[in-house]
Short mmCIF file of C-alpha atoms in Angstrom, two decimals:
data_model
loop_
_atom_site.label_atom_id
_atom_site.label_comp_id
_atom_site.label_asym_id
_atom_site.label_seq_id
_atom_site.Cartn_x
_atom_site.Cartn_y
_atom_site.Cartn_z
CA MET A 1 6.48 8.99 -24.36
CA ASN A 2 9.82 10.35 -25.35
CA PRO A 3 12.62 8.51 -23.59
CA GLN A 4 14.06 11.79 -22.55
CA ASN A 5 11.01 13.15 -20.82
CA LYS A 6 11.82 13.92 -17.20
CA PHE A 7 10.67 12.77 -13.87
CA CYS A 8 10.77 14.16 -10.45
CA ILE A 9 13.06 12.46 -8.11
CA LYS A 10 10.87 13.54 -5.22
CA CYS A 11 7.22 12.62 -6.27
CA GLY A 12 7.67 10.62 -9.60
CA ALA A 13 5.53 13.26 -11.57
CA THR A 14 6.29 13.78 -15.31
CA ALA A 15 7.53 17.16 -16.58
CA ASN A 16 5.50 19.19 -18.86
CA SER A 17 8.36 19.70 -21.30
CA ALA A 18 11.93 18.26 -21.52
CA ILE A 19 13.35 21.81 -21.08
CA HIS A 20 11.89 22.22 -17.47
CA LYS A 21 14.20 22.18 -14.78
CA TYR A 22 11.78 21.86 -11.82
CA CYS A 23 8.75 19.82 -11.01
CA GLY A 24 5.46 21.44 -11.84
CA ARG A 25 3.76 19.45 -9.01
CA CYS A 26 6.19 19.74 -5.92
CA GLY A 27 8.76 22.22 -7.27
CA SER A 28 11.78 19.95 -6.71
CA GLU A 29 14.57 19.51 -9.30
CA ILE A 30 13.87 16.83 -11.76
CA GLY A 31 15.93 14.43 -13.74
CA THR A 32 15.77 12.20 -16.71
CA ARG A 33 14.01 8.81 -16.41
CA LYS A 34 17.62 7.16 -16.94
CA GLN A 35 18.88 9.17 -13.96
CA ILE A 36 16.05 7.82 -11.70
CA LEU A 37 14.74 4.75 -12.84
CA GLY A 38 17.13 3.40 -15.58
CA PRO A 39 16.46 3.03 -19.24
CA ASN A 40 13.14 1.88 -20.66
CA GLN A 41 11.19 2.27 -17.23
CA TYR A 42 8.47 4.43 -15.94
CA PRO A 43 7.52 5.44 -12.55
CA SER A 44 5.08 2.83 -11.17
CA ALA A 45 1.80 3.58 -9.66
CA ASN A 46 3.07 2.33 -6.17
CA PHE A 47 6.20 4.38 -6.52
CA ILE A 48 4.10 7.52 -7.15
CA PHE A 49 1.67 6.75 -4.49
CA LEU A 50 3.98 6.25 -1.79
CA ASN A 51 6.28 9.07 -2.76
CA ASN A 52 3.19 11.51 -2.63
CA ALA A 53 4.03 11.77 1.11
CA LYS A 54 7.05 13.93 0.17
CA LEU A 55 4.73 16.55 -1.33
CA GLY A 56 3.86 19.64 0.66
CA VAL A 57 5.14 20.52 4.16
CA ASN A 58 6.51 17.50 6.11
CA LYS A 59 8.15 18.97 9.13
CA TRP A 60 7.92 16.30 12.09
CA TRP A 61 5.73 18.69 14.13
CA VAL A 62 3.55 19.31 11.37
CA TRP A 63 2.81 15.48 11.16
CA ILE A 64 2.23 14.99 15.00
CA ILE A 65 -0.08 18.25 15.11
CA SER A 66 -2.05 16.92 12.05
CA ILE A 67 -2.49 13.47 13.35
CA LEU A 68 -3.86 14.71 16.72
CA LEU A 69 -6.02 17.26 14.98
CA ILE A 70 -7.40 14.58 12.66
CA LEU A 71 -8.08 12.26 15.76
CA MET A 72 -9.76 14.98 17.74
CA ILE A 73 -11.96 16.13 15.00
CA TRP A 74 -12.84 12.64 14.17
CA ASN A 75 -13.58 11.52 17.67
CA LEU A 76 -14.31 14.64 19.70
CA VAL A 77 -16.16 16.89 17.10
CA GLY A 78 -17.47 13.86 15.52
CA PHE A 79 -19.14 12.69 18.74
CA VAL A 80 -21.03 15.95 19.07
CA PRO A 81 -23.95 14.81 16.91
CA THR A 82 -24.50 11.84 19.18
CA TRP A 83 -24.16 13.87 22.38
CA VAL A 84 -26.75 16.45 21.03
CA THR A 85 -29.13 13.87 20.06
CA CYS A 86 -29.09 11.94 23.28
CA GLU A 87 -29.30 15.17 25.29
CA ALA A 88 -32.35 16.06 23.17
CA LEU A 89 -33.90 12.68 23.58
CA SER A 90 -33.44 13.05 27.42
CA TYR A 91 -34.83 16.45 27.53
CA LEU A 92 -37.81 15.32 25.31
CA SER A 93 -38.37 11.95 27.20
CA LEU A 94 -39.88 10.05 24.02
CA GLU A 95 -41.24 6.66 24.55
CA SER A 96 -40.16 5.48 21.15
CA PHE A 97 -36.32 6.29 21.54
CA TYR A 98 -33.79 6.65 24.44
CA CYS A 99 -30.09 6.70 24.88
CA GLU A 100 -28.01 4.11 26.86
CA ASP A 101 -24.26 4.66 26.80
CA TYR A 102 -24.78 7.02 23.91
CA ILE A 103 -26.37 4.40 21.79
CA ILE A 104 -29.96 5.34 20.27
CA ILE A 105 -32.35 2.49 21.23
CA GLY A 106 -36.00 2.47 19.84
CA ASN A 107 -38.24 1.00 17.33
CA SER A 108 -35.90 1.74 14.46
CA TYR A 109 -32.01 1.14 13.98
CA THR A 110 -31.80 4.15 11.56
CA PRO A 111 -31.28 7.06 14.18
CA ASN A 112 -28.31 5.41 15.78
CA PHE A 113 -26.75 4.54 12.45
CA ILE A 114 -26.99 8.17 11.22
CA VAL A 115 -25.40 9.79 14.26
CA ALA A 116 -22.74 7.12 14.65
CA ASN A 117 -21.85 7.62 10.80
CA ALA A 118 -21.68 11.46 11.34
CA SER A 119 -18.30 11.15 12.97
CA PHE A 120 -16.78 9.66 9.77
CA VAL A 121 -18.25 12.51 7.74
CA ILE A 122 -16.72 15.08 10.04
CA GLY A 123 -13.43 13.13 10.27
CA LEU A 124 -13.38 13.18 6.47
CA ILE A 125 -13.77 16.80 6.33
CA GLY A 126 -11.12 17.27 9.17
CA ILE A 127 -8.51 15.32 7.00
CA TYR A 128 -9.33 17.44 4.00
CA TYR A 129 -8.66 20.50 5.70
CA VAL A 130 -5.75 19.52 7.79
CA THR A 131 -4.08 18.18 4.69
CA LYS A 132 -4.84 21.28 2.87
CA ILE A 133 -3.81 23.93 5.33
CA LEU A 134 -0.98 22.31 7.35
CA HIS A 135 0.49 19.97 4.96
CA LYS A 136 -0.37 21.97 1.82
CA LYS A 137 -1.06 18.76 -0.01
CA GLN A 138 -3.67 18.18 -2.75
CA PHE A 139 -6.27 15.68 -0.91
CA THR A 140 -6.16 13.46 -3.92
CA ARG A 141 -2.62 12.64 -3.44
CA LEU A 142 -3.47 10.92 -0.18
CA PHE A 143 -5.60 8.19 -2.02
CA THR A 144 -4.29 7.65 -5.39
CA ALA A 145 -1.29 7.86 -7.89
CA ARG A 146 -3.86 8.53 -10.62
CA ARG A 147 -5.01 11.83 -11.60
CA TYR A 148 -8.58 11.15 -10.44
CA ILE A 149 -10.01 8.51 -8.23
CA ASP A 150 -10.72 5.27 -10.36
CA TYR A 151 -14.43 4.45 -9.42
CA LYS A 152 -14.27 1.24 -11.84
CA ARG A 153 -11.78 -0.02 -9.22
CA VAL A 154 -14.06 0.56 -6.31
CA LEU A 155 -16.89 -1.11 -8.12
CA PHE A 156 -14.99 -4.08 -9.29
CA SER A 157 -13.42 -4.93 -5.98
CA ALA A 158 -16.82 -4.44 -4.28
CA SER A 159 -18.31 -6.95 -6.83
CA ILE A 160 -15.79 -9.52 -5.94
CA VAL A 161 -16.38 -9.29 -2.20
CA GLY A 162 -20.06 -9.33 -2.97
CA SER A 163 -19.96 -12.40 -5.10
CA ILE A 164 -17.70 -14.33 -2.56
CA LEU A 165 -20.08 -13.39 0.49
CA THR A 166 -23.23 -14.45 -1.29
CA VAL A 167 -21.49 -17.84 -2.21
CA LEU A 168 -20.39 -18.40 1.40
CA LEU A 169 -23.86 -17.40 2.61
CA ILE A 170 -25.71 -19.90 0.21
CA LEU A 171 -23.31 -22.64 1.47
CA GLU A 172 -24.02 -21.87 5.15
CA LEU A 173 -27.73 -21.78 4.54
CA SER A 174 -27.62 -25.15 2.67
CA LEU A 175 -26.22 -26.74 6.03
CA SER A 176 -28.99 -27.93 8.25
CA ASP A 177 -27.05 -27.10 11.48
CA SER A 178 -25.78 -23.67 10.33
CA GLY A 179 -28.00 -21.86 12.98
CA ILE A 180 -28.45 -18.82 10.67
CA LYS A 181 -31.76 -17.00 11.45
CA PHE A 182 -33.80 -14.89 9.09
CA GLN A 183 -34.85 -11.80 10.97
CA SER A 184 -37.91 -10.75 8.62
CA PRO A 185 -37.29 -6.90 9.11
CA GLY A 186 -40.14 -4.63 8.31
CA VAL A 187 -40.24 -3.53 4.82
CA THR A 188 -40.36 0.28 5.72
CA GLU A 189 -37.51 0.04 8.23
CA TYR A 190 -35.50 -2.11 5.96
CA LEU A 191 -35.96 0.24 2.96
CA LEU A 192 -35.17 3.37 4.98
CA PHE A 193 -32.07 1.80 6.72
CA PHE A 194 -30.99 0.63 3.17
CA LEU A 195 -30.99 4.24 1.81
CA PHE A 196 -28.89 5.50 4.70
CA VAL A 197 -26.42 2.44 4.35
CA LEU A 198 -26.05 3.24 0.73
CA MET A 199 -25.36 6.94 1.50
CA LEU A 200 -23.17 6.84 4.70
CA THR A 201 -21.19 3.44 4.52
CA PRO A 202 -19.06 4.57 1.48
CA ILE A 203 -18.13 7.74 3.26
CA GLN A 204 -17.33 5.73 6.54
CA ALA A 205 -15.15 3.16 4.44
CA PHE A 206 -13.57 5.98 2.36
CA MET A 207 -12.68 8.11 5.53
CA GLU A 208 -11.05 5.03 7.23
CA GLU A 209 -9.26 4.19 3.98
CA VAL A 210 -8.05 7.63 3.33
CA PHE A 211 -6.69 7.89 6.82
CA PHE A 212 -5.14 4.38 7.44
CA ARG A 213 -4.11 3.47 3.93
CA GLY A 214 -3.57 6.93 2.50
CA TYR A 215 -2.45 9.45 5.10
CA LEU A 216 -0.85 7.18 7.71
CA LEU A 217 0.68 4.56 5.21
CA GLN A 218 2.40 7.33 3.35
CA GLY A 219 3.39 9.06 6.45
CA ILE A 220 4.98 5.86 8.03
CA HIS A 221 6.72 5.07 4.78
CA LEU A 222 8.12 8.64 4.73
CA VAL A 223 9.86 7.97 8.13
CA PHE A 224 10.86 4.25 7.81
CA ARG A 225 11.51 4.01 4.11
CA ASN A 226 10.20 0.44 4.42
CA ARG A 227 7.05 -0.88 2.85
CA LEU A 228 6.70 -3.64 5.23
CA ALA A 229 6.89 -1.39 8.36
CA ALA A 230 4.33 0.91 6.80
CA ILE A 231 1.93 -2.02 6.12
CA LEU A 232 2.54 -3.52 9.74
CA ILE A 233 2.50 -0.12 11.70
CA SER A 234 -0.73 1.04 9.86
CA SER A 235 -2.47 -2.31 10.25
CA ALA A 236 -1.72 -2.10 14.06
CA LEU A 237 -3.11 1.35 14.27
CA PHE A 238 -6.21 0.12 12.35
CA THR A 239 -6.65 -2.81 14.71
CA SER A 240 -6.39 -0.46 17.76
CA LEU A 241 -9.36 1.54 16.42
CA HIS A 242 -11.48 -1.59 16.64
CA LEU A 243 -10.73 -2.22 20.37
CA SER A 244 -13.60 -0.11 21.42
CA ASN A 245 -16.14 -2.30 19.57
CA PRO A 246 -18.06 -5.02 21.73
CA GLU A 247 -17.16 -7.95 19.32
CA PRO A 248 -13.68 -8.74 20.67
CA TYR A 249 -14.93 -8.89 24.20
CA GLU A 250 -18.18 -10.83 23.28
CA TYR A 251 -16.52 -13.43 20.69
CA GLY A 252 -12.80 -13.69 21.77
CA PHE A 253 -10.34 -11.09 21.95
CA MET A 254 -7.16 -12.63 20.25
CA PRO A 255 -8.93 -14.24 17.41
CA TYR A 256 -10.93 -10.99 16.65
CA ILE A 257 -8.03 -8.56 16.72
CA THR A 258 -5.87 -11.18 14.81
CA ALA A 259 -8.65 -11.11 12.02
CA ILE A 260 -8.79 -7.26 11.94
CA PHE A 261 -5.05 -7.13 11.68
CA ILE A 262 -5.08 -9.50 8.81
CA MET A 263 -7.72 -7.40 7.27
CA GLY A 264 -5.64 -4.31 7.64
CA THR A 265 -2.58 -5.86 6.50
CA PHE A 266 -4.50 -7.13 3.32
CA LEU A 267 -5.87 -3.72 2.43
CA SER A 268 -2.61 -1.99 3.01
CA LEU A 269 -0.91 -4.50 0.76
CA VAL A 270 -3.36 -4.22 -1.98
CA THR A 271 -3.23 -0.56 -1.66
CA ILE A 272 0.58 -0.45 -2.22
CA ILE A 273 0.51 -2.99 -4.97
CA ASP A 274 -2.16 -0.93 -6.80
CA GLY A 275 -0.90 2.40 -6.28
CA GLY A 276 -4.13 3.65 -4.65
CA ILE A 277 -6.89 3.06 -2.02
CA GLU A 278 -9.73 2.55 -4.64
CA ILE A 279 -9.62 -1.32 -4.55
CA ALA A 280 -9.23 -1.22 -0.72
CA THR A 281 -12.24 1.19 -0.39
CA GLY A 282 -14.34 -1.08 -2.64
CA LEU A 283 -13.41 -4.11 -0.44
CA HIS A 284 -14.22 -2.26 2.79
CA ILE A 285 -17.44 -0.77 1.58
CA MET A 286 -18.90 -4.23 0.44
CA ASN A 287 -17.74 -5.79 3.64
CA ASN A 288 -19.65 -3.32 5.65
CA VAL A 289 -22.78 -3.00 3.52
CA TRP A 290 -23.04 -6.85 3.63
CA ILE A 291 -22.88 -7.00 7.53
CA PHE A 292 -25.50 -4.07 7.78
CA LEU A 293 -28.06 -5.31 5.05
CA ILE A 294 -27.60 -8.98 4.58
CA ALA A 295 -25.89 -10.94 7.43
CA ASN A 296 -25.00 -9.26 10.90
CA THR A 297 -24.38 -10.77 14.39
CA ASP A 298 -26.03 -10.77 17.57
CA VAL A 299 -23.51 -8.38 19.04
CA SER A 300 -22.27 -5.81 16.83
CA VAL A 301 -20.69 -2.17 16.99
CA LEU A 302 -23.81 -1.27 14.85
CA ASN A 303 -26.83 -3.34 15.21
CA SER A 304 -29.10 -3.55 11.94
CA PRO A 305 -32.29 -4.79 10.61
CA SER A 306 -30.09 -7.15 8.42
CA LEU A 307 -31.92 -9.97 6.62
CA PHE A 308 -30.02 -12.59 8.55
CA ILE A 309 -28.39 -13.04 11.91
CA ILE A 310 -25.30 -15.23 12.08
CA PRO A 311 -24.95 -16.96 15.53
CA ILE A 312 -21.36 -16.69 16.71
CA GLN A 313 -20.39 -18.06 20.21
CA LYS A 314 -16.66 -17.55 19.87
CA TYR A 315 -14.25 -16.55 17.13
CA ALA A 316 -11.55 -19.11 16.88
CA PHE A 317 -8.12 -19.20 15.29
CA LEU A 318 -9.11 -22.64 13.73
CA PRO A 319 -10.70 -22.62 11.21
CA ASP A 320 -11.60 -19.01 10.98
CA ILE A 321 -8.06 -17.35 10.41
CA PRO A 322 -6.89 -19.87 7.70
CA ILE A 323 -10.37 -19.27 5.98
CA GLN A 324 -9.72 -15.68 5.95
CA ILE A 325 -6.21 -15.81 4.42
CA LEU A 326 -7.52 -18.26 1.81
CA LEU A 327 -10.14 -15.87 0.79
CA ASN A 328 -7.70 -12.81 0.68
CA LEU A 329 -5.64 -14.91 -1.47
CA ILE A 330 -8.67 -15.69 -3.79
CA VAL A 331 -9.31 -11.95 -3.92
CA ILE A 332 -5.71 -11.07 -4.73
CA ALA A 333 -5.70 -13.78 -7.67
CA LEU A 334 -8.97 -12.34 -9.11
CA LEU A 335 -7.64 -8.72 -8.78
CA ASN A 336 -4.40 -9.74 -10.49
CA LYS A 337 -6.05 -11.41 -13.25
CA LYS A 338 -7.90 -8.08 -13.80
CA TYR A 339 -5.13 -5.61 -13.29
CA LYS A 340 -1.88 -7.81 -14.27
CA TRP A 341 0.11 -6.73 -11.25
CA PHE A 342 2.57 -9.65 -11.12
CA ASN A 343 3.18 -13.06 -12.19
CA TRP A 344 2.77 -15.59 -9.43
CA SER A 345 6.20 -16.96 -10.03
CA LYS A 346 7.56 -13.50 -9.15
CA LEU A 347 5.65 -13.04 -5.98
CA TYR A 348 8.78 -14.04 -3.85
CA ALA A 349 10.83 -11.41 -5.52
CA LEU A 350 7.99 -8.97 -4.87
CA ALA A 351 8.16 -9.75 -1.15
CA GLN A 352 12.07 -9.29 -1.26
CA ASN A 353 11.50 -6.01 -2.64
CA CYS A 354 9.82 -4.51 0.51
CA ARG A 355 12.61 -2.15 1.30
CA LEU A 356 12.13 -0.08 -1.89
#
């Protein structure tokens, strides 16, 4: 690339020609790379990803209205399929299925799984149209600095989590006192549930990643100009989403929300380092697919015909949280080996660079 190619100060996009004065992506005035980044440097993926927040309409009231609209579409409009289904079941008085606290209970887990995930499909549609109409942004700018979503990153990160969870399950099964139970689910029920998990769980994980690690992470960084603040605040909001789940009240409130906060922080950190949500989405998808299909717990936000039930009496800070942090470091090391983000000797310098 020609050293005199120009880059947009606002969004980091490359100009089509050295003679262009304004950015073709966001319309802002552009400058040379030397003016913006210094000699022999190019805009990094994380620079472009975070600065995508500057694209489109960013008035404070637009952000407030947009966030409220997304939450309403996701949680209120997204609840309509569950409400309609439960009202229909109440009217039909079927013996095989009934609703209790808007959870469909019966001889199959699949109906409840479908209507519960409908809210994420509706929420994703809501994010798309709110972004397009109110912010006037391209939807892809919310989730990657790359031109298109990199599906290889999704698959690679998912394979890492799947491999680690498989090793951990084998180790636990090898212990005589693990207490893990094989559920022996019916073949027909399991295959049907398996198909819907493969169809709906990627949408559910992608919607959460677009909202928390894309839309909100970029928006918070736009306000505070601080990566650490963006990571912590978006992770706190992600944790608050899980407070309605039954797990924290069944297994221990503080250890559970600490684990969820660490998970959100880790996914946000990976997103910023890589310049997109692809890797975080892959990690999220495999984590949820594993829970639904391989090893669930007795009390879960979504019960499933998983192959195994892992008995948990209580979450504990020790050893659960240190083990979680260690596993996150292993995942980071494997991802860094693949994508060459940084040298470990420079990790401290990266941490000191949070205010960029």
